Amino acid sequence: KTKEEILIFPNPAKDVLQILWNEDSETFSNYSITDINGKTAKINNIHDNISPITIDLRDVASGTYALTLYKPNGITKSYTIIKQ
C-alpha cells in the first residue's frame, strides 16, 4: 500500500505555491483556487502530471483560499492556503 502524501508549500505563500505529490499514487488533471466567497482566483490544467507543479500567485490578492485538486475520476481534494 502506497502512502498518499501531498505537500503544499510554502503556506502561507508570497509569490509561488508548490504542490508535490507521489506520482505512483496520485494523478491530477487540474486545479482551482477560490476565495472564501467562492470566486475563482485561478484555474488551470496540470500538464504531464509531473510533480511538483508551481502556481504563480503574484496576481492573486492576499487572503485565505481553497486550493482544489481534481483527479481524472472526478474525485477532488481541497486544502486551505494563505496568500500573503
PDB file of N, CA and C in Angstrom:
ATOM      1  N   LYS A   1       0.851  -1.185   0.000  1.00  0.00           N
ATOM      2  CA  LYS A   1       0.000   0.000   0.000  1.00  0.00           C
ATOM      3  C   LYS A   1       0.892   1.241   0.000  1.00  0.00           C
ATOM      4  N   THR A   2       0.618   2.159  -0.910  1.00  0.00           N
ATOM      5  CA  THR A   2       1.404   3.379  -1.011  1.00  0.00           C
ATOM      6  C   THR A   2       0.799   4.449  -0.104  1.00  0.00           C
ATOM      7  N   LYS A   3       1.652   5.102   0.647  1.00  0.00           N
ATOM      8  CA  LYS A   3       1.169   6.182   1.499  1.00  0.00           C
ATOM      9  C   LYS A   3       0.880   7.386   0.620  1.00  0.00           C
ATOM     10  N   GLU A   4      -0.323   7.904   0.753  1.00  0.00           N
ATOM     11  CA  GLU A   4      -0.740   9.048  -0.060  1.00  0.00           C
ATOM     12  C   GLU A   4      -0.263  10.323   0.623  1.00  0.00           C
ATOM     13  N   GLU A   5       0.538  11.086  -0.073  1.00  0.00           N
ATOM     14  CA  GLU A   5       1.050  12.310   0.506  1.00  0.00           C
ATOM     15  C   GLU A   5       1.033  13.424  -0.519  1.00  0.00           C
ATOM     16  N   ILE A   6       0.491  14.543  -0.114  1.00  0.00           N
ATOM     17  CA  ILE A   6       0.518  15.733  -0.940  1.00  0.00           C
ATOM     18  C   ILE A   6       1.080  16.844  -0.079  1.00  0.00           C
ATOM     19  N   LEU A   7       2.141  17.458  -0.554  1.00  0.00           N
ATOM     20  CA  LEU A   7       2.754  18.575   0.166  1.00  0.00           C
ATOM     21  C   LEU A   7       2.475  19.854  -0.600  1.00  0.00           C
ATOM     22  N   ILE A   8       1.990  20.858   0.121  1.00  0.00           N
ATOM     23  CA  ILE A   8       1.705  22.159  -0.468  1.00  0.00           C
ATOM     24  C   ILE A   8       2.526  23.169   0.320  1.00  0.00           C
ATOM     25  N   PHE A   9       3.443  23.828  -0.375  1.00  0.00           N
ATOM     26  CA  PHE A   9       4.354  24.721   0.340  1.00  0.00           C
ATOM     27  C   PHE A   9       4.818  25.845  -0.575  1.00  0.00           C
ATOM     28  N   PRO A  10       5.309  26.981  -0.075  1.00  0.00           N
ATOM     29  CA  PRO A  10       5.144  27.360   1.331  1.00  0.00           C
ATOM     30  C   PRO A  10       3.697  27.774   1.587  1.00  0.00           C
ATOM     31  N   ASN A  11       3.257  27.645   2.787  1.00  0.00           N
ATOM     32  CA  ASN A  11       1.900  28.049   3.150  1.00  0.00           C
ATOM     33  C   ASN A  11       1.959  28.644   4.550  1.00  0.00           C
ATOM     34  N   PRO A  12       1.851  29.957   4.688  1.00  0.00           N
ATOM     35  CA  PRO A  12       1.420  30.943   3.694  1.00  0.00           C
ATOM     36  C   PRO A  12       2.450  31.149   2.577  1.00  0.00           C
ATOM     37  N   ALA A  13       1.926  31.528   1.406  1.00  0.00           N
ATOM     38  CA  ALA A  13       2.752  31.739   0.217  1.00  0.00           C
ATOM     39  C   ALA A  13       2.796  33.216  -0.129  1.00  0.00           C
ATOM     40  N   LYS A  14       3.929  33.630  -0.700  1.00  0.00           N
ATOM     41  CA  LYS A  14       4.064  35.027  -1.110  1.00  0.00           C
ATOM     42  C   LYS A  14       3.896  35.165  -2.622  1.00  0.00           C
ATOM     43  N   ASP A  15       4.786  34.548  -3.399  1.00  0.00           N
ATOM     44  CA  ASP A  15       4.761  34.684  -4.859  1.00  0.00           C
ATOM     45  C   ASP A  15       4.338  33.412  -5.582  1.00  0.00           C
ATOM     46  N   VAL A  16       4.813  32.273  -5.099  1.00  0.00           N
ATOM     47  CA  VAL A  16       4.519  30.997  -5.758  1.00  0.00           C
ATOM     48  C   VAL A  16       4.154  29.945  -4.721  1.00  0.00           C
ATOM     49  N   LEU A  17       3.395  28.972  -5.182  1.00  0.00           N
ATOM     50  CA  LEU A  17       2.987  27.829  -4.367  1.00  0.00           C
ATOM     51  C   LEU A  17       3.442  26.575  -5.089  1.00  0.00           C
ATOM     52  N   GLN A  18       4.032  25.639  -4.375  1.00  0.00           N
ATOM     53  CA  GLN A  18       4.465  24.367  -4.961  1.00  0.00           C
ATOM     54  C   GLN A  18       3.540  23.264  -4.467  1.00  0.00           C
ATOM     55  N   ILE A  19       3.199  22.351  -5.352  1.00  0.00           N
ATOM     56  CA  ILE A  19       2.418  21.175  -4.976  1.00  0.00           C
ATOM     57  C   ILE A  19       3.247  19.962  -5.364  1.00  0.00           C
ATOM     58  N   LEU A  20       3.544  19.145  -4.368  1.00  0.00           N
ATOM     59  CA  LEU A  20       4.371  17.957  -4.555  1.00  0.00           C
ATOM     60  C   LEU A  20       3.552  16.742  -4.151  1.00  0.00           C
ATOM     61  N   TRP A  21       3.528  15.712  -4.991  1.00  0.00           N
ATOM     62  CA  TRP A  21       2.782  14.501  -4.652  1.00  0.00           C
ATOM     63  C   TRP A  21       3.515  13.276  -5.145  1.00  0.00           C
ATOM     64  N   ASN A  22       3.103  12.145  -4.623  1.00  0.00           N
ATOM     65  CA  ASN A  22       3.661  10.863  -5.016  1.00  0.00           C
ATOM     66  C   ASN A  22       3.010  10.452  -6.337  1.00  0.00           C
ATOM     67  N   GLU A  23       3.780  10.489  -7.400  1.00  0.00           N
ATOM     68  CA  GLU A  23       3.229  10.207  -8.733  1.00  0.00           C
ATOM     69  C   GLU A  23       2.769   8.756  -8.887  1.00  0.00           C
ATOM     70  N   ASP A  24       3.222   7.868  -8.007  1.00  0.00           N
ATOM     71  CA  ASP A  24       2.788   6.467  -8.071  1.00  0.00           C
ATOM     72  C   ASP A  24       1.357   6.300  -7.589  1.00  0.00           C
ATOM     73  N   SER A  25       0.903   7.190  -6.708  1.00  0.00           N
ATOM     74  CA  SER A  25      -0.427   7.010  -6.115  1.00  0.00           C
ATOM     75  C   SER A  25      -1.422   8.095  -6.504  1.00  0.00           C
ATOM     76  N   GLU A  26      -0.953   9.162  -7.130  1.00  0.00           N
ATOM     77  CA  GLU A  26      -1.844  10.287  -7.429  1.00  0.00           C
ATOM     78  C   GLU A  26      -1.729  10.715  -8.886  1.00  0.00           C
ATOM     79  N   THR A  27      -2.850  11.140  -9.440  1.00  0.00           N
ATOM     80  CA  THR A  27      -2.895  11.762 -10.758  1.00  0.00           C
ATOM     81  C   THR A  27      -3.897  12.896 -10.671  1.00  0.00           C
ATOM     82  N   PHE A  28      -3.506  14.062 -11.140  1.00  0.00           N
ATOM     83  CA  PHE A  28      -4.408  15.213 -11.126  1.00  0.00           C
ATOM     84  C   PHE A  28      -4.529  15.784 -12.536  1.00  0.00           C
ATOM     85  N   SER A  29      -5.725  16.234 -12.873  1.00  0.00           N
ATOM     86  CA  SER A  29      -5.947  16.790 -14.200  1.00  0.00           C
ATOM     87  C   SER A  29      -5.938  18.315 -14.181  1.00  0.00           C
ATOM     88  N   ASN A  30      -6.418  18.923 -13.093  1.00  0.00           N
ATOM     89  CA  ASN A  30      -6.386  20.374 -12.995  1.00  0.00           C
ATOM     90  C   ASN A  30      -6.584  20.812 -11.557  1.00  0.00           C
ATOM     91  N   TYR A  31      -6.465  22.127 -11.354  1.00  0.00           N
ATOM     92  CA  TYR A  31      -6.646  22.688 -10.022  1.00  0.00           C
ATOM     93  C   TYR A  31      -7.418  23.987 -10.130  1.00  0.00           C
ATOM     94  N   SER A  32      -7.992  24.401  -9.008  1.00  0.00           N
ATOM     95  CA  SER A  32      -8.593  25.732  -8.941  1.00  0.00           C
ATOM     96  C   SER A  32      -8.285  26.328  -7.582  1.00  0.00           C
ATOM     97  N   ILE A  33      -8.233  27.649  -7.554  1.00  0.00           N
ATOM     98  CA  ILE A  33      -8.051  28.394  -6.316  1.00  0.00           C
ATOM     99  C   ILE A  33      -9.229  29.343  -6.213  1.00  0.00           C
ATOM    100  N   THR A  34      -9.998  29.207  -5.130  1.00  0.00           N
ATOM    101  CA  THR A  34     -11.175  30.054  -4.948  1.00  0.00           C
ATOM    102  C   THR A  34     -11.091  30.761  -3.602  1.00  0.00           C
ATOM    103  N   ASP A  35     -11.642  31.990  -3.555  1.00  0.00           N
ATOM    104  CA  ASP A  35     -11.626  32.732  -2.300  1.00  0.00           C
ATOM    105  C   ASP A  35     -12.767  32.263  -1.399  1.00  0.00           C
ATOM    106  N   ILE A  36     -12.868  32.876  -0.216  1.00  0.00           N
ATOM    107  CA  ILE A  36     -13.863  32.422   0.764  1.00  0.00           C
ATOM    108  C   ILE A  36     -15.292  32.660   0.300  1.00  0.00           C
ATOM    109  N   ASN A  37     -15.477  33.528  -0.695  1.00  0.00           N
ATOM    110  CA  ASN A  37     -16.811  33.770  -1.248  1.00  0.00           C
ATOM    111  C   ASN A  37     -17.126  32.844  -2.424  1.00  0.00           C
ATOM    112  N   GLY A  38     -16.175  31.971  -2.780  1.00  0.00           N
ATOM    113  CA  GLY A  38     -16.392  31.045  -3.879  1.00  0.00           C
ATOM    114  C   GLY A  38     -15.992  31.596  -5.239  1.00  0.00           C
ATOM    115  N   LYS A  39     -15.420  32.800  -5.263  1.00  0.00           N
ATOM    116  CA  LYS A  39     -14.976  33.406  -6.525  1.00  0.00           C
ATOM    117  C   LYS A  39     -13.647  32.771  -6.942  1.00  0.00           C
ATOM    118  N   THR A  40     -13.562  32.352  -8.198  1.00  0.00           N
ATOM    119  CA  THR A  40     -12.344  31.712  -8.688  1.00  0.00           C
ATOM    120  C   THR A  40     -11.256  32.742  -8.910  1.00  0.00           C
ATOM    121  N   ALA A  41     -10.112  32.516  -8.271  1.00  0.00           N
ATOM    122  CA  ALA A  41      -8.956  33.399  -8.428  1.00  0.00           C
ATOM    123  C   ALA A  41      -8.011  32.861  -9.493  1.00  0.00           C
ATOM    124  N   LYS A  42      -7.984  31.548  -9.656  1.00  0.00           N
ATOM    125  CA  LYS A  42      -7.073  30.931 -10.615  1.00  0.00           C
ATOM    126  C   LYS A  42      -7.565  29.519 -10.898  1.00  0.00           C
ATOM    127  N   ILE A  43      -7.457  29.108 -12.151  1.00  0.00           N
ATOM    128  CA  ILE A  43      -7.809  27.731 -12.526  1.00  0.00           C
ATOM    129  C   ILE A  43      -6.885  27.337 -13.675  1.00  0.00           C
ATOM    130  N   ASN A  44      -6.457  26.097 -13.679  1.00  0.00           N
ATOM    131  CA  ASN A  44      -5.516  25.695 -14.711  1.00  0.00           C
ATOM    132  C   ASN A  44      -5.487  24.180 -14.834  1.00  0.00           C
ATOM    133  N   ASN A  45      -5.096  23.710 -16.005  1.00  0.00           N
ATOM    134  CA  ASN A  45      -4.860  22.288 -16.214  1.00  0.00           C
ATOM    135  C   ASN A  45      -3.471  21.944 -15.714  1.00  0.00           C
ATOM    136  N   ILE A  46      -3.305  20.725 -15.270  1.00  0.00           N
ATOM    137  CA  ILE A  46      -1.993  20.223 -14.883  1.00  0.00           C
ATOM    138  C   ILE A  46      -1.495  19.400 -16.057  1.00  0.00           C
ATOM    139  N   HIS A  47      -0.443  19.883 -16.702  1.00  0.00           N
ATOM    140  CA  HIS A  47       0.086  19.228 -17.890  1.00  0.00           C
ATOM    141  C   HIS A  47       1.122  18.182 -17.508  1.00  0.00           C
ATOM    142  N   ASP A  48       1.051  17.036 -18.131  1.00  0.00           N
ATOM    143  CA  ASP A  48       2.028  15.956 -17.975  1.00  0.00           C
ATOM    144  C   ASP A  48       2.029  15.312 -16.595  1.00  0.00           C
ATOM    145  N   ASN A  49       1.252  15.857 -15.653  1.00  0.00           N
ATOM    146  CA  ASN A  49       1.140  15.297 -14.300  1.00  0.00           C
ATOM    147  C   ASN A  49       2.492  15.033 -13.664  1.00  0.00           C
ATOM    148  N   ILE A  50       3.437  15.945 -13.854  1.00  0.00           N
ATOM    149  CA  ILE A  50       4.764  15.791 -13.271  1.00  0.00           C
ATOM    150  C   ILE A  50       4.827  16.609 -11.983  1.00  0.00           C
ATOM    151  N   SER A  51       5.167  15.950 -10.904  1.00  0.00           N
ATOM    152  CA  SER A  51       5.280  16.591  -9.599  1.00  0.00           C
ATOM    153  C   SER A  51       6.706  17.092  -9.417  1.00  0.00           C
ATOM    154  N   PRO A  52       6.947  18.256  -8.837  1.00  0.00           N
ATOM    155  CA  PRO A  52       5.954  19.202  -8.341  1.00  0.00           C
ATOM    156  C   PRO A  52       5.488  20.165  -9.431  1.00  0.00           C
ATOM    157  N   ILE A  53       4.369  20.818  -9.180  1.00  0.00           N
ATOM    158  CA  ILE A  53       3.952  21.910 -10.054  1.00  0.00           C
ATOM    159  C   ILE A  53       4.080  23.207  -9.261  1.00  0.00           C
ATOM    160  N   THR A  54       4.274  24.293  -9.986  1.00  0.00           N
ATOM    161  CA  THR A  54       4.407  25.603  -9.364  1.00  0.00           C
ATOM    162  C   THR A  54       3.259  26.473  -9.836  1.00  0.00           C
ATOM    163  N   ILE A  55       2.589  27.119  -8.896  1.00  0.00           N
ATOM    164  CA  ILE A  55       1.487  28.023  -9.212  1.00  0.00           C
ATOM    165  C   ILE A  55       1.942  29.444  -8.886  1.00  0.00           C
ATOM    166  N   ASP A  56       1.883  30.310  -9.873  1.00  0.00           N
ATOM    167  CA  ASP A  56       2.254  31.715  -9.692  1.00  0.00           C
ATOM    168  C   ASP A  56       1.092  32.436  -9.012  1.00  0.00           C
ATOM    169  N   LEU A  57       1.343  32.977  -7.826  1.00  0.00           N
ATOM    170  CA  LEU A  57       0.304  33.667  -7.065  1.00  0.00           C
ATOM    171  C   LEU A  57       0.485  35.181  -7.055  1.00  0.00           C
ATOM    172  N   ARG A  58       1.413  35.696  -7.851  1.00  0.00           N
ATOM    173  CA  ARG A  58       1.677  37.137  -7.818  1.00  0.00           C
ATOM    174  C   ARG A  58       0.470  37.969  -8.239  1.00  0.00           C
ATOM    175  N   ASP A  59      -0.433  37.380  -9.037  1.00  0.00           N
ATOM    176  CA  ASP A  59      -1.623  38.121  -9.488  1.00  0.00           C
ATOM    177  C   ASP A  59      -2.855  37.818  -8.631  1.00  0.00           C
ATOM    178  N   VAL A  60      -2.654  37.152  -7.493  1.00  0.00           N
ATOM    179  CA  VAL A  60      -3.756  36.813  -6.589  1.00  0.00           C
ATOM    180  C   VAL A  60      -3.659  37.715  -5.358  1.00  0.00           C
ATOM    181  N   ALA A  61      -4.793  38.292  -4.961  1.00  0.00           N
ATOM    182  CA  ALA A  61      -4.815  39.182  -3.805  1.00  0.00           C
ATOM    183  C   ALA A  61      -4.529  38.405  -2.522  1.00  0.00           C
ATOM    184  N   SER A  62      -4.007  39.096  -1.518  1.00  0.00           N
ATOM    185  CA  SER A  62      -3.748  38.474  -0.224  1.00  0.00           C
ATOM    186  C   SER A  62      -5.056  37.976   0.383  1.00  0.00           C
ATOM    187  N   GLY A  63      -4.983  36.841   1.066  1.00  0.00           N
ATOM    188  CA  GLY A  63      -6.174  36.305   1.714  1.00  0.00           C
ATOM    189  C   GLY A  63      -6.116  34.807   1.875  1.00  0.00           C
ATOM    190  N   THR A  64      -7.219  34.246   2.313  1.00  0.00           N
ATOM    191  CA  THR A  64      -7.346  32.807   2.514  1.00  0.00           C
ATOM    192  C   THR A  64      -8.129  32.214   1.347  1.00  0.00           C
ATOM    193  N   TYR A  65      -7.628  31.114   0.804  1.00  0.00           N
ATOM    194  CA  TYR A  65      -8.215  30.494  -0.379  1.00  0.00           C
ATOM    195  C   TYR A  65      -8.349  28.994  -0.187  1.00  0.00           C
ATOM    196  N   ALA A  66      -9.214  28.404  -0.998  1.00  0.00           N
ATOM    197  CA  ALA A  66      -9.309  26.947  -1.087  1.00  0.00           C
ATOM    198  C   ALA A  66      -8.615  26.520  -2.370  1.00  0.00           C
ATOM    199  N   LEU A  67      -7.637  25.644  -2.235  1.00  0.00           N
ATOM    200  CA  LEU A  67      -6.972  25.035  -3.379  1.00  0.00           C
ATOM    201  C   LEU A  67      -7.630  23.679  -3.576  1.00  0.00           C
ATOM    202  N   THR A  68      -8.224  23.462  -4.756  1.00  0.00           N
ATOM    203  CA  THR A  68      -8.862  22.183  -5.044  1.00  0.00           C
ATOM    204  C   THR A  68      -8.103  21.491  -6.168  1.00  0.00           C
ATOM    205  N   LEU A  69      -7.713  20.248  -5.912  1.00  0.00           N
ATOM    206  CA  LEU A  69      -7.059  19.421  -6.925  1.00  0.00           C
ATOM    207  C   LEU A  69      -8.096  18.440  -7.452  1.00  0.00           C
ATOM    208  N   TYR A  70      -8.185  18.342  -8.774  1.00  0.00           N
ATOM    209  CA  TYR A  70      -9.179  17.481  -9.423  1.00  0.00           C
ATOM    210  C   TYR A  70      -8.496  16.262 -10.021  1.00  0.00           C
ATOM    211  N   LYS A  71      -8.999  15.084  -9.652  1.00  0.00           N
ATOM    212  CA  LYS A  71      -8.483  13.843 -10.222  1.00  0.00           C
ATOM    213  C   LYS A  71      -9.308  13.506 -11.463  1.00  0.00           C
ATOM    214  N   PRO A  72      -8.733  12.795 -12.422  1.00  0.00           N
ATOM    215  CA  PRO A  72      -9.462  12.443 -13.641  1.00  0.00           C
ATOM    216  C   PRO A  72     -10.748  11.663 -13.376  1.00  0.00           C
ATOM    217  N   ASN A  73     -10.823  10.930 -12.265  1.00  0.00           N
ATOM    218  CA  ASN A  73     -12.011  10.126 -11.969  1.00  0.00           C
ATOM    219  C   ASN A  73     -13.115  10.936 -11.292  1.00  0.00           C
ATOM    220  N   GLY A  74     -12.911  12.262 -11.148  1.00  0.00           N
ATOM    221  CA  GLY A  74     -13.945  13.102 -10.576  1.00  0.00           C
ATOM    222  C   GLY A  74     -13.775  13.397  -9.101  1.00  0.00           C
ATOM    223  N   ILE A  75     -12.880  12.696  -8.433  1.00  0.00           N
ATOM    224  CA  ILE A  75     -12.634  12.947  -7.011  1.00  0.00           C
ATOM    225  C   ILE A  75     -11.836  14.241  -6.865  1.00  0.00           C
ATOM    226  N   THR A  76     -12.191  15.029  -5.856  1.00  0.00           N
ATOM    227  CA  THR A  76     -11.465  16.265  -5.599  1.00  0.00           C
ATOM    228  C   THR A  76     -10.862  16.220  -4.205  1.00  0.00           C
ATOM    229  N   LYS A  77      -9.787  16.990  -4.040  1.00  0.00           N
ATOM    230  CA  LYS A  77      -9.157  17.153  -2.735  1.00  0.00           C
ATOM    231  C   LYS A  77      -8.965  18.639  -2.533  1.00  0.00           C
ATOM    232  N   SER A  78      -9.370  19.135  -1.369  1.00  0.00           N
ATOM    233  CA  SER A  78      -9.272  20.573  -1.108  1.00  0.00           C
ATOM    234  C   SER A  78      -8.359  20.855   0.080  1.00  0.00           C
ATOM    235  N   TYR A  79      -7.651  21.975  -0.019  1.00  0.00           N
ATOM    236  CA  TYR A  79      -6.714  22.406   1.002  1.00  0.00           C
ATOM    237  C   TYR A  79      -6.875  23.908   1.188  1.00  0.00           C
ATOM    238  N   THR A  80      -6.649  24.365   2.411  1.00  0.00           N
ATOM    239  CA  THR A  80      -6.681  25.796   2.683  1.00  0.00           C
ATOM    240  C   THR A  80      -5.282  26.356   2.494  1.00  0.00           C
ATOM    241  N   ILE A  81      -5.193  27.425   1.712  1.00  0.00           N
ATOM    242  CA  ILE A  81      -3.896  28.096   1.526  1.00  0.00           C
ATOM    243  C   ILE A  81      -4.071  29.573   1.879  1.00  0.00           C
ATOM    244  N   ILE A  82      -2.978  30.178   2.272  1.00  0.00           N
ATOM    245  CA  ILE A  82      -2.974  31.599   2.608  1.00  0.00           C
ATOM    246  C   ILE A  82      -1.995  32.303   1.691  1.00  0.00           C
ATOM    247  N   LYS A  83      -2.475  33.359   1.030  1.00  0.00           N
ATOM    248  CA  LYS A  83      -1.614  34.198   0.178  1.00  0.00           C
ATOM    249  C   LYS A  83      -1.276  35.444   0.988  1.00  0.00           C
ATOM    250  N   GLN A  84       0.010  35.657   1.196  1.00  0.00           N
ATOM    251  CA  GLN A  84       0.450  36.830   1.969  1.00  0.00           C
ATOM    252  C   GLN A  84       0.304  38.102   1.182  1.00  0.00           C
TER     253      GLN A  84
END
